[in-house]
Coordinates of C-alpha atoms and ligand atoms in Angstrom, one line a residue:
M1 CA 23.5 26.3 51.4
S2 CA 20.1 26.7 49.7
E3 CA 18.8 23.4 48.1
N4 CA 17.6 25.4 45.2
R5 CA 20.7 27.4 44.3
I6 CA 21.4 27.6 40.6
L7 CA 24.1 25.2 39.8
K8 CA 27.1 26.4 37.9
S9 CA 30.1 24.9 36.1
I10 CA 33.1 24.1 38.2
R11 CA 35.8 26.9 38.4
G12 CA 38.4 26.3 35.8
T13 CA 36.0 24.5 33.4
R14 CA 33.9 26.2 30.8
D15 CA 30.9 25.5 28.6
L16 CA 31.6 25.7 24.9
L17 CA 28.3 27.2 23.6
P18 CA 26.8 27.1 20.1
G19 CA 28.6 29.9 18.3
E20 CA 31.9 28.8 19.7
T21 CA 31.5 25.0 19.0
E22 CA 31.3 25.7 15.3
A23 CA 34.7 27.5 15.4
W24 CA 36.2 24.6 17.4
D25 CA 34.8 22.2 14.8
V26 CA 36.5 24.1 12.0
V27 CA 39.8 24.1 13.8
E28 CA 39.5 20.4 14.7
G29 CA 38.7 19.7 11.1
V30 CA 41.9 21.4 9.9
V31 CA 43.9 19.4 12.5
R32 CA 42.4 16.1 11.1
E33 CA 43.1 17.1 7.5
V34 CA 46.8 17.9 8.2
M35 CA 47.2 14.8 10.3
A36 CA 45.8 12.7 7.3
I37 CA 48.3 14.4 4.9
Y38 CA 51.2 13.6 7.3
Q39 CA 49.8 10.1 7.7
Y40 CA 49.1 10.1 11.4
R41 CA 46.3 7.8 12.7
E42 CA 43.9 8.8 15.4
I43 CA 44.1 7.1 18.8
R44 CA 41.5 7.7 21.6
T45 CA 42.5 6.6 25.0
P46 CA 40.3 6.7 28.1
L47 CA 39.8 9.9 30.1
F48 CA 41.0 8.2 33.3
E49 CA 43.8 5.8 33.9
E50 CA 45.6 4.1 36.8
T51 CA 47.3 6.9 38.8
Q52 CA 50.6 4.9 38.5
L53 CA 50.7 5.6 34.8
F54 CA 51.1 9.3 35.4
A55 CA 53.2 9.1 38.6
R56 CA 55.7 6.9 36.8
G57 CA 55.5 8.5 33.4
I58 CA 55.4 12.2 34.2
G59 CA 57.4 11.9 37.5
E60 CA 56.4 12.0 41.2
H61 CA 58.2 15.3 41.8
T62 CA 56.7 17.3 39.0
D63 CA 54.1 19.9 39.7
I64 CA 51.6 18.0 37.6
V65 CA 51.8 14.8 39.7
S66 CA 52.5 16.3 43.1
K67 CA 49.9 19.1 43.0
E68 CA 47.6 19.1 40.0
M69 CA 46.1 15.7 39.3
Y70 CA 42.4 14.9 39.8
T71 CA 42.9 11.6 41.6
F72 CA 40.1 9.5 43.1
E73 CA 39.5 6.0 44.4
D74 CA 36.9 3.9 42.6
Q75 CA 34.6 1.5 44.4
G76 CA 37.2 -1.2 44.1
G77 CA 39.8 0.9 46.0
R78 CA 41.9 1.5 43.0
S79 CA 43.6 4.9 42.6
L80 CA 42.5 6.5 39.3
T81 CA 43.4 9.8 37.8
L82 CA 41.8 12.0 35.1
R83 CA 44.4 12.3 32.4
P84 CA 46.5 15.4 32.7
E85 CA 48.2 14.8 29.4
G86 CA 48.1 12.3 26.5
T87 CA 51.6 11.0 25.9
A88 CA 51.8 8.5 28.8
P89 CA 48.4 7.0 27.8
V90 CA 49.4 6.7 24.1
V91 CA 52.6 4.9 25.1
R92 CA 50.7 2.7 27.5
A93 CA 48.2 1.8 24.7
Y94 CA 51.1 1.2 22.2
L95 CA 52.7 -1.3 24.6
E96 CA 49.5 -2.9 25.7
H97 CA 48.3 -3.6 22.2
K98 CA 51.8 -4.3 20.8
L99 CA 51.2 -1.7 18.1
G100 CA 54.9 -1.7 17.3
A101 CA 54.6 -5.3 15.9
Q102 CA 52.2 -4.1 13.3
G103 CA 54.8 -2.1 11.4
T104 CA 52.6 0.7 10.1
L105 CA 51.2 1.8 13.4
D106 CA 53.8 4.2 14.6
K107 CA 52.4 7.7 14.1
F108 CA 49.4 8.7 16.2
Y109 CA 47.3 11.8 16.9
Y110 CA 44.8 12.6 19.5
M111 CA 42.4 15.3 20.5
G112 CA 40.4 15.8 23.6
P113 CA 40.1 17.1 27.2
M114 CA 42.9 16.9 29.7
F115 CA 42.7 17.8 33.4
R116 CA 45.1 19.7 35.7
Q117 CA 44.2 21.5 38.9
E118 CA 46.1 24.6 38.2
A119 CA 45.2 28.2 39.2
P120 CA 42.8 29.3 36.5
Q121 CA 43.6 32.4 34.5
K122 CA 43.4 33.5 30.9
G123 CA 44.6 30.6 28.7
R124 CA 44.8 28.3 31.7
T125 CA 41.9 26.1 32.7
R126 CA 41.4 22.9 34.8
Q127 CA 39.7 21.1 32.0
F128 CA 41.5 22.1 28.8
H129 CA 41.8 20.5 25.4
Q130 CA 44.8 19.3 23.5
F131 CA 45.6 18.0 20.1
G132 CA 48.8 16.1 19.9
A133 CA 50.9 13.7 17.9
E134 CA 53.4 11.0 18.7
I135 CA 55.9 9.1 16.6
I136 CA 56.8 5.9 18.5
G137 CA 59.6 3.5 17.7
T138 CA 62.4 5.6 16.3
D139 CA 65.1 7.9 17.6
A140 CA 65.9 9.3 14.2
P141 CA 66.3 13.1 14.4
E142 CA 64.0 13.3 11.3
A143 CA 61.2 12.2 13.6
D144 CA 61.9 15.2 16.0
A145 CA 62.0 17.6 13.0
E146 CA 58.8 16.1 11.5
I147 CA 56.9 16.5 14.7
I148 CA 57.8 20.2 14.8
L149 CA 57.0 20.6 11.1
L150 CA 53.7 18.9 11.6
F151 CA 52.6 21.3 14.3
L152 CA 53.7 24.3 12.2
A153 CA 51.8 22.9 9.3
V154 CA 48.6 22.8 11.4
I155 CA 48.9 26.4 12.5
D156 CA 49.9 27.5 9.0
A157 CA 46.7 25.8 7.7
L158 CA 44.8 27.7 10.3
G159 CA 46.3 31.0 9.2
L160 CA 48.1 31.7 12.5
D161 CA 51.4 33.1 11.4
S162 CA 52.9 34.7 14.5
W163 CA 54.8 32.2 16.6
K164 CA 58.2 31.6 18.0
L165 CA 59.8 28.2 18.3
H166 CA 62.3 27.5 21.1
I167 CA 64.2 24.3 21.1
G168 CA 66.6 22.7 23.5
S169 CA 68.1 19.3 24.4
L170 CA 68.0 17.6 27.8
G171 CA 70.6 15.0 26.7
C172 CA 70.1 11.4 27.8
R173 CA 70.3 9.3 31.0
E174 CA 74.1 8.8 30.5
C175 CA 75.0 12.5 30.3
R176 CA 72.5 13.7 32.8
P177 CA 74.3 12.9 36.1
A178 CA 77.3 15.1 35.3
Y179 CA 75.0 18.0 34.6
R180 CA 72.9 17.4 37.6
E181 CA 76.0 17.4 39.8
E182 CA 77.2 20.7 38.4
L183 CA 73.7 22.3 38.7
V184 CA 73.2 21.1 42.3
A185 CA 76.6 22.5 43.3
F186 CA 75.6 25.8 41.7
L187 CA 72.2 25.9 43.4
K188 CA 73.7 25.1 46.8
G189 CA 75.8 28.2 46.3
V190 CA 72.8 30.4 45.9
E191 CA 70.4 28.5 48.2
D192 CA 69.7 31.5 50.5
L193 CA 68.4 33.5 47.5
L194 CA 65.9 30.8 46.4
C195 CA 62.2 30.7 47.4
E196 CA 61.1 28.0 49.9
D197 CA 59.7 25.7 47.2
C198 CA 62.9 25.9 45.2
R199 CA 65.1 25.2 48.2
G200 CA 63.1 22.0 48.7
R201 CA 63.6 21.1 45.0
I202 CA 67.5 21.2 45.0
D203 CA 67.8 17.5 45.7
T204 CA 64.5 16.3 44.2
N205 CA 64.0 18.2 41.0
P206 CA 66.8 20.8 40.6
M207 CA 66.1 21.5 36.9
R208 CA 62.6 22.7 37.8
I209 CA 64.2 25.6 39.8
L210 CA 65.4 27.1 36.5
D211 CA 61.7 27.4 35.5
C212 CA 60.6 29.2 38.7
K213 CA 58.8 32.4 37.9
R214 CA 59.7 34.2 41.1
E215 CA 62.0 37.2 40.5
G216 CA 64.4 36.2 43.3
C217 CA 64.9 32.7 41.9
R218 CA 65.3 34.0 38.3
L219 CA 68.0 36.4 39.4
A220 CA 69.7 33.8 41.5
T221 CA 69.8 31.2 38.7
A222 CA 70.6 33.6 35.8
K223 CA 74.1 32.2 35.6
A224 CA 73.3 28.6 36.2
P225 CA 74.9 26.1 33.9
G226 CA 72.8 25.2 30.8
R227 CA 71.9 21.6 30.1
I228 CA 73.0 22.0 26.5
N229 CA 76.6 22.5 27.5
F230 CA 76.7 19.0 29.0
L231 CA 75.5 16.9 26.1
D232 CA 77.6 13.8 25.3
P233 CA 78.8 13.5 21.7
E234 CA 75.9 11.3 20.6
C235 CA 73.3 13.7 22.1
S236 CA 75.1 16.6 20.6
R237 CA 75.1 15.1 17.2
H238 CA 71.4 14.3 17.5
F239 CA 70.6 17.9 18.5
E240 CA 72.7 19.3 15.6
A241 CA 70.9 17.0 13.1
V242 CA 67.5 18.2 14.3
K243 CA 68.6 21.9 14.0
T244 CA 70.0 21.2 10.5
L245 CA 66.7 19.6 9.3
L246 CA 64.8 22.6 10.6
E247 CA 67.2 25.0 8.9
E248 CA 66.8 23.2 5.7
R249 CA 63.1 23.8 5.8
S250 CA 63.8 27.5 6.7
V251 CA 62.1 27.2 10.1
P252 CA 63.2 30.0 12.4
F253 CA 64.0 28.9 15.9
T254 CA 65.9 30.0 19.0
V255 CA 68.0 27.6 21.0
D256 CA 67.2 27.8 24.7
P257 CA 70.2 26.3 26.5
R258 CA 68.2 25.7 29.7
M259 CA 64.7 24.9 28.6
V260 CA 62.7 23.2 31.3
R261 CA 59.6 21.2 30.6
G262 CA 57.1 20.3 33.3
L263 CA 57.3 16.5 32.6
D264 CA 60.2 14.3 33.6
Y265 CA 60.0 11.8 30.7
Y266 CA 61.9 14.0 28.3
E267 CA 65.3 13.1 26.9
R268 CA 67.2 14.9 24.2
T269 CA 65.0 17.3 22.1
T270 CA 62.5 19.5 23.8
F271 CA 60.6 22.4 22.3
E272 CA 57.9 25.0 22.8
V273 CA 56.0 27.2 20.5
V274 CA 54.8 30.5 21.9
N275 CA 52.4 33.0 20.5
P276 CA 53.4 36.7 21.3
D277 CA 49.8 37.8 21.6
L278 CA 48.8 35.7 24.6
G279 CA 50.4 37.3 27.7
A280 CA 51.5 35.1 30.6
Q281 CA 50.2 31.7 29.2
D282 CA 51.8 32.1 25.8
A283 CA 52.9 28.4 25.1
I284 CA 50.6 27.1 22.4
C285 CA 52.5 23.9 22.0
G286 CA 55.1 21.8 23.9
G287 CA 56.8 18.6 23.2
G288 CA 59.9 16.6 22.9
R289 CA 61.6 13.2 22.9
Y290 CA 60.9 10.6 25.5
D291 CA 63.1 7.6 24.8
G292 CA 62.9 6.2 28.3
L293 CA 59.2 6.5 28.9
A294 CA 58.2 3.0 27.7
E295 CA 60.7 1.5 30.2
M296 CA 59.3 3.6 33.0
L297 CA 55.9 2.1 32.1
G298 CA 57.2 -1.4 32.4
S299 CA 58.5 -2.2 28.9
V300 CA 61.6 -4.5 28.9
E301 CA 62.6 -3.0 25.6
R302 CA 63.6 0.5 24.9
V303 CA 61.0 2.1 22.8
P304 CA 62.0 5.7 21.8
G305 CA 59.4 8.3 20.9
V306 CA 58.8 12.0 20.2
G307 CA 55.7 14.1 20.1
F308 CA 53.9 17.4 20.7
A309 CA 50.7 18.6 22.3
A310 CA 49.0 21.9 21.7
G311 CA 46.4 23.7 23.8
L312 CA 43.2 24.3 21.8
E313 CA 41.9 27.0 24.1
R314 CA 45.2 29.0 23.6
I315 CA 45.1 28.4 19.8
M316 CA 41.5 29.8 19.7
L317 CA 42.7 32.8 21.7
A318 CA 45.6 33.3 19.4
L319 CA 43.4 33.1 16.3
E320 CA 41.1 35.6 17.8
A321 CA 43.9 38.0 18.7
A322 CA 45.3 37.7 15.2
G323 CA 41.9 38.5 13.7
V324 CA 41.9 35.2 11.7
E325 CA 38.4 34.6 10.3
L326 CA 37.5 30.9 10.2
E327 CA 35.4 29.8 7.2
F328 CA 32.1 28.3 8.2
E329 CA 29.7 26.2 6.2
P330 CA 26.3 28.0 6.2
L331 CA 24.5 26.9 9.3
C332 CA 21.1 27.3 7.8
E333 CA 20.3 27.0 4.1
V334 CA 16.5 27.2 4.1
A335 CA 13.9 28.7 6.5
L336 CA 10.3 27.5 6.1
V337 CA 7.8 30.2 6.9
H338 CA 4.1 29.6 7.2
A339 CA 0.8 31.4 8.0
G340 CA -2.0 29.3 9.4
E341 CA -2.6 25.8 10.7
E342 CA -2.7 24.0 7.4
A343 CA 0.3 25.7 5.9
R344 CA 2.3 24.8 9.0
R345 CA 1.3 21.1 8.7
R346 CA 2.4 21.1 5.1
M347 CA 5.6 22.9 5.8
F348 CA 6.4 20.4 8.6
T349 CA 6.4 17.5 6.2
L350 CA 8.3 19.4 3.5
C351 CA 10.9 20.4 6.1
D352 CA 11.6 16.8 6.9
V353 CA 11.7 15.8 3.2
L354 CA 14.3 18.6 2.5
R355 CA 16.4 17.6 5.5
R356 CA 16.4 14.0 4.3
A357 CA 17.7 15.4 1.0
G358 CA 20.6 17.0 2.9
V359 CA 19.4 20.5 3.2
A360 CA 19.9 22.4 6.5
C361 CA 16.4 23.7 7.3
T362 CA 14.7 25.5 10.1
M363 CA 11.1 26.1 10.7
D364 CA 9.1 27.7 13.5
L365 CA 7.2 25.1 15.5
T366 CA 5.0 27.7 17.2
E367 CA 2.6 30.2 15.8
R368 CA 4.7 33.2 15.4
S369 CA 3.8 35.9 12.8
V370 CA 5.2 35.7 9.3
K371 CA 7.2 38.8 10.1
A372 CA 8.8 37.3 13.2
Q373 CA 9.6 34.1 11.2
M374 CA 11.3 36.2 8.5
R375 CA 13.3 38.1 11.1
E376 CA 14.4 34.7 12.5
A377 CA 15.4 33.5 9.0
N378 CA 17.6 36.6 8.5
R379 CA 19.1 36.2 12.0
R380 CA 20.1 32.7 11.1
E381 CA 21.5 34.0 7.8
A382 CA 19.4 31.5 5.8
L383 CA 20.0 31.6 2.1
I384 CA 16.4 30.9 1.0
A385 CA 13.0 31.3 2.6
L386 CA 10.1 29.1 1.6
I387 CA 6.9 30.9 2.4
T388 CA 3.4 29.4 2.3
G389 CA 0.4 31.7 2.9
E390 CA -3.3 31.3 2.3
K391 CA -3.1 32.1 -1.4
D392 CA -0.2 29.8 -2.0
L393 CA -2.2 27.0 -0.4
Q394 CA -5.1 27.5 -2.7
E395 CA -2.8 27.6 -5.8
N396 CA -0.7 24.7 -4.6
N397 CA 2.4 26.8 -4.7
I398 CA 5.3 27.8 -2.5
T399 CA 7.0 31.2 -2.6
V400 CA 10.7 30.8 -2.9
K401 CA 12.6 33.9 -1.8
N402 CA 16.3 34.2 -2.4
L403 CA 17.4 36.0 0.8
V404 CA 20.7 37.1 -0.8
D405 CA 19.3 39.0 -3.7
G406 CA 15.6 39.3 -2.6
V407 CA 14.2 37.7 -5.8
E408 CA 10.9 35.8 -5.3
E409 CA 9.3 33.1 -7.5
K410 CA 6.3 30.8 -7.2
I411 CA 7.1 27.1 -7.5
P412 CA 4.5 24.2 -7.5
V413 CA 4.7 22.1 -4.4
E414 CA 5.7 18.9 -6.2
K415 CA 8.8 20.6 -7.8
I416 CA 10.0 22.2 -4.7
V417 CA 12.7 19.7 -3.7
P418 CA 14.6 19.6 -7.0
V419 CA 14.3 23.3 -7.4
I420 CA 15.7 24.1 -4.0
L421 CA 18.6 21.7 -4.5
E422 CA 19.3 23.4 -7.8
R423 CA 19.1 26.9 -6.4
L424 CA 21.4 26.0 -3.5
E425 CA 24.0 24.6 -5.8
A426 CA 23.9 27.7 -8.0
M427 CA 24.3 29.9 -4.9
D428 CA 27.2 27.7 -3.8
E429 CA 29.0 28.1 -7.1
A430 CA 28.4 31.8 -7.2
A431 CA 30.0 32.0 -3.7
I432 CA 33.0 30.1 -4.9
D433 CA 33.4 32.4 -7.9
E434 CA 33.4 35.4 -5.6
E435 CA 36.2 34.0 -3.3
P436 CA 39.4 36.1 -3.5
E437 CA 42.3 34.3 -5.1
D438 CA 44.5 32.2 -2.7
P439 CA 47.6 34.3 -2.1
S440 CA 49.6 31.1 -1.3
A441 CA 48.8 29.6 -4.7
G442 CA 52.1 29.0 -6.5
D443 CA 53.9 28.5 -3.2
D444 CA 57.4 27.4 -3.9
G445 CA 57.4 25.0 -0.9
A446 CA 60.3 26.9 0.6
G447 CA 59.0 26.2 4.1
P448 CA 57.2 27.8 7.0
Q449 CA 59.0 31.2 7.1
Q450 CA 56.2 33.3 8.6
G451 CA 57.2 32.7 12.2
E452 CA 59.1 35.6 13.6
A453 CA 62.6 34.5 14.5
A454 CA 63.3 35.8 18.0
Ligands
HAM1 P1 52.5 20.4 28.1 O1 53.6 21.4 27.7 O2 52.3 20.1 29.5 O3 53.0 19.1 27.3 O4 51.2 20.8 27.4 C1 51.1 21.1 26.0 C2 50.2 22.3 25.8 O5 49.0 22.1 26.4 C3 50.7 23.6 26.4 O6 51.7 24.2 25.5 C4 49.5 24.4 26.4 O7 49.2 25.0 25.1 C5 48.4 23.4 26.7 N1 48.1 23.4 28.2 C6 48.8 22.8 29.2 N2 48.2 23.0 30.4 C7 47.1 23.8 30.1 C8 46.1 24.4 30.9 N3 46.0 24.2 32.2 N4 45.1 25.2 30.3 C9 45.2 25.4 29.0 N5 46.1 24.8 28.1 C10 47.1 24.1 28.7 C11 52.3 17.9 27.3 O8 51.2 17.8 27.7 C12 53.0 16.8 26.6 N6 52.2 15.6 26.7 C13 53.4 17.1 25.2 C14 54.1 16.0 24.5 C15 53.6 15.2 23.6 N7 55.4 15.7 24.7 C16 55.7 14.6 23.9 N8 54.6 14.3 23.3

């Protein structure tokens, strides 16, 4: 291999370039705003953890742990793993820092990269980004409903109104064995029709077989018993309560009697939100209740929890498919344009003074022509151009050109900063006046009804 080959990003990872990062910033800002309204606090856990955390939390026999983790040994011979998800780390941090004892620290959100070595395709990458939220310390059905409402509030605030919510229940540890027995007996009856992978899963992870995408397996398991029919009375009541709370907020949902999630820590409620515009990788959000996870991570006490995580790449794709236009702050307010050595020096100082006054400014640092500098100002969609030519220098003026209406005026150098601040404020107010009226103003709070009920 050539020493000098041009290095590229790793398959399944992607550079987010300027142009895209601004859109991501807007979306992340909306997430933060909604999280603040719902009173969730941000938690940032490390990007790598002890491998054990995920092996125990997510489960040894899941695809994530058995095939998809980026695991490596550090110099001390410890096995470490790049986090494939955020829930196990949050629960680890909750236990490690005894956050439960602090009373108010029970609702968390996070945002950041996760890593899974899956086959890359549209909407599926190896480094992807999630935002997620967790409520820890309660098994109240209101927590399950709140977590779902929270995610729907985020996508509503983003303007994404085509989604379908699927919910299910996996019951608890007590009612699981009866179901498992029934399912394994059913699967043994159709074993010959299953793919090799699924045959191997009958004893290790039989529920996963219900999620196999191969046509043969899907046909063979079409009549498999659903988990939902084996809930004990407590789990059944819990599930009914979650459904009622969603109905009271007019949230449309479909019950999926055999929903399978790719992580073993779930008990009781599970859910997924899909976006119909996304093709094969259509899940924009997944989540559920994990009442046994803390104990799997070594807690002597039972610490119930429920949460969701949403894929940012998929949300960006869904917003694009829906034609949602994100509102950006202007990137460039003022472009400083100069002709000649002395004008450039003067503008260099003024540029920094304006920036210190909070104005987003750009100026050419080379010796391009005034025409080229003006073209650049327009390309950046600057609101105002400040132009200094020979004559302006002699008269101690700067030409201020409003690039929106084309009006030009001469302003003495010493007045330029307050004048620019004033002009920008006026342009900002004019833009607000021109904004179309918010169609949701006067919302009766009836709830998130835009989702299409399946
Ligand atoms: P998950 O269903 O594995 O759940 O992932 C949540 C979301 O992350 C998916 O619905 C999808 O939008 C996105 N996602 C997952 N893998 C990829 C990928 N390879 N490329 C792009 N996007 C992806 C969890 O991670 C759980 N921790 C959710 C949770 C929180 N459960 C309880 N609390």
